[in-house]
PDB file of C-alpha atoms in Angstrom:
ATOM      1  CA  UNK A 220      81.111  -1.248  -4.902  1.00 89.00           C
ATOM      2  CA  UNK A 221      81.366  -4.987  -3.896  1.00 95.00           C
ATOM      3  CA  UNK A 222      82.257  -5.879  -0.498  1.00 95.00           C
ATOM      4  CA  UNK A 223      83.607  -9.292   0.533  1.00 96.00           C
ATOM      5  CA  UNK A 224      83.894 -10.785   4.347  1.00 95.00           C
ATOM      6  CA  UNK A 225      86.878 -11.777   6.341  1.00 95.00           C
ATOM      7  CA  UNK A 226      87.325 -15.328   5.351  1.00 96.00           C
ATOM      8  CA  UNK A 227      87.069 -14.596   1.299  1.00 97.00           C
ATOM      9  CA  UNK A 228      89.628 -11.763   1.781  1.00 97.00           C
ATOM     10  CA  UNK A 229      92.018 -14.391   3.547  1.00 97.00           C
ATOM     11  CA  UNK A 230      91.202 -17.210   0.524  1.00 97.00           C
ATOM     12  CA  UNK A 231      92.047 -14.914  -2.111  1.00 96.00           C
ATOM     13  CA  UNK A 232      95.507 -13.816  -0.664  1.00 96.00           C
ATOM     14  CA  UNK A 233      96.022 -17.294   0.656  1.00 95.00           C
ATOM     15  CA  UNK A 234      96.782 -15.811   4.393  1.00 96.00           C
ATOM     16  CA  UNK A 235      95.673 -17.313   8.052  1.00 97.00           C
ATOM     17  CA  UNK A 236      93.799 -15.107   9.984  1.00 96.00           C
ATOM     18  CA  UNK A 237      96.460 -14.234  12.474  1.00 97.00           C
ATOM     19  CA  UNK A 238      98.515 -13.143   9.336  1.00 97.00           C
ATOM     20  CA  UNK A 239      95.944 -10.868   8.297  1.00 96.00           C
ATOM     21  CA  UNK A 240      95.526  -8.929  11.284  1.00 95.00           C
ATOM     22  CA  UNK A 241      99.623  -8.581  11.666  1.00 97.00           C
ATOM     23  CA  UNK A 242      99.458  -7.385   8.542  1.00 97.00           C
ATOM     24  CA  UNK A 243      96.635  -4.419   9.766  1.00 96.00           C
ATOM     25  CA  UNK A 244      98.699  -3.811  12.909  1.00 97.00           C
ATOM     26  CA  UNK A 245     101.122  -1.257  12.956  1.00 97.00           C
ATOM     27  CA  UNK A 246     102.993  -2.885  15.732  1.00 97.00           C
ATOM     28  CA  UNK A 247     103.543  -6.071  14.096  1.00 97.00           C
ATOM     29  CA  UNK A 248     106.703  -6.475  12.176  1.00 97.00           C
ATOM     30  CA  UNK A 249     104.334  -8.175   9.674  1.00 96.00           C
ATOM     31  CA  UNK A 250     102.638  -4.930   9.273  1.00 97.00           C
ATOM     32  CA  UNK A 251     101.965  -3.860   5.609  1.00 96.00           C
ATOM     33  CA  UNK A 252     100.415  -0.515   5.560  1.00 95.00           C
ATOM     34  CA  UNK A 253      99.389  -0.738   1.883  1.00 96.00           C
ATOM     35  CA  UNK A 254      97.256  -4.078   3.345  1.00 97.00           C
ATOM     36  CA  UNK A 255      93.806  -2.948   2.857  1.00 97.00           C
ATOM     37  CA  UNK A 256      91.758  -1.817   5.743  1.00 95.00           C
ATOM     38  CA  UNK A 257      87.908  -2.870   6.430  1.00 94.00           C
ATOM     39  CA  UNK A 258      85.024  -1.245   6.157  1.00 90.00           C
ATOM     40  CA  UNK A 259      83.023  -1.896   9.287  1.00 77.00           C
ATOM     41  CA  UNK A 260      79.496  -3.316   9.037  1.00 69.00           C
ATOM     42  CA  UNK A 261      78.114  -4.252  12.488  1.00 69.00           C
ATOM     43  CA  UNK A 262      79.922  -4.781  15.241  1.00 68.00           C
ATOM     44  CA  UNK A 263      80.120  -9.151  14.051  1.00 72.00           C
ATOM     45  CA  UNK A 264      81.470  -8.389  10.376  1.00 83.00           C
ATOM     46  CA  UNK A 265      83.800  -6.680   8.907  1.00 87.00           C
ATOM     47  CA  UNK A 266      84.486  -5.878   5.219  1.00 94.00           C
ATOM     48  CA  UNK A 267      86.548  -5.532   2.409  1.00 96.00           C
ATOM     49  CA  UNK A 268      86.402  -3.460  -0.732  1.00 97.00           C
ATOM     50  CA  UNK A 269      86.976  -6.220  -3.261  1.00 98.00           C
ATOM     51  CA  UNK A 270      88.807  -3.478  -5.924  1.00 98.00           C
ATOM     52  CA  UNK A 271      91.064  -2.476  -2.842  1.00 98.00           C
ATOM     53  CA  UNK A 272      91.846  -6.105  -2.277  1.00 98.00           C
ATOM     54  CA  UNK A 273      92.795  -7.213  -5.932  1.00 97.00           C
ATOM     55  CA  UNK A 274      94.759  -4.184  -6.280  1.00 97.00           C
ATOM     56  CA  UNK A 275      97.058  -5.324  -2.872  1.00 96.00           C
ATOM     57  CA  UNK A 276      97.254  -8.918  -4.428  1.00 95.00           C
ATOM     58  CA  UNK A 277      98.847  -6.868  -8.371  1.00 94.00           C
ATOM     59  CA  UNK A 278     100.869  -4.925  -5.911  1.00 92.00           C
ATOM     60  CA  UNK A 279     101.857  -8.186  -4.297  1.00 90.00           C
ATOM     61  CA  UNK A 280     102.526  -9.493  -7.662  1.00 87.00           C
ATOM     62  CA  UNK A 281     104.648  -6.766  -8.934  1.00 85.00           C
ATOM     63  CA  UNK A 282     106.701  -6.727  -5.397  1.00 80.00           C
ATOM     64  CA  UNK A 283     107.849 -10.486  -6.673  1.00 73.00           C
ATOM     65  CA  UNK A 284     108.449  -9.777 -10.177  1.00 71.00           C
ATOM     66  CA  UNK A 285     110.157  -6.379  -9.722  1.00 58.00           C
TER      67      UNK A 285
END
């Protein structure tokens, strides 16, 4: 499993960091609850499984096309 930090998770899907947490909060009306949650590391870092995040960006993908 590959993990990837905060800042490559918001360069892949092009978001600001504010985005990305509205899109983890359930009571923001940005909230996406397919958004893929972090893995926590220490209490400084958090984490990403990089699968989980390129399948939300396909799903992202499809949600334009379709």
């Amino acid at each position: 499993t590959i993990f990837i930090g905060r800042q490559e998770v918001m360069n892949r899907l092009s978001i600001g960091r504010t985005t990305m947490y509205n899109l983890m909060n359930p009571m923001s009306i940005k909230y996406d609850k397919a958004f893929p949650l972090p893995i926590d590391g220490d209490k400084q870092k958090k984490r990403w499984v990089e699968s989980e995040v390129k399948a939300y960006q396909e799903a992202l993908k499809n949600r334009r096309i379709g």
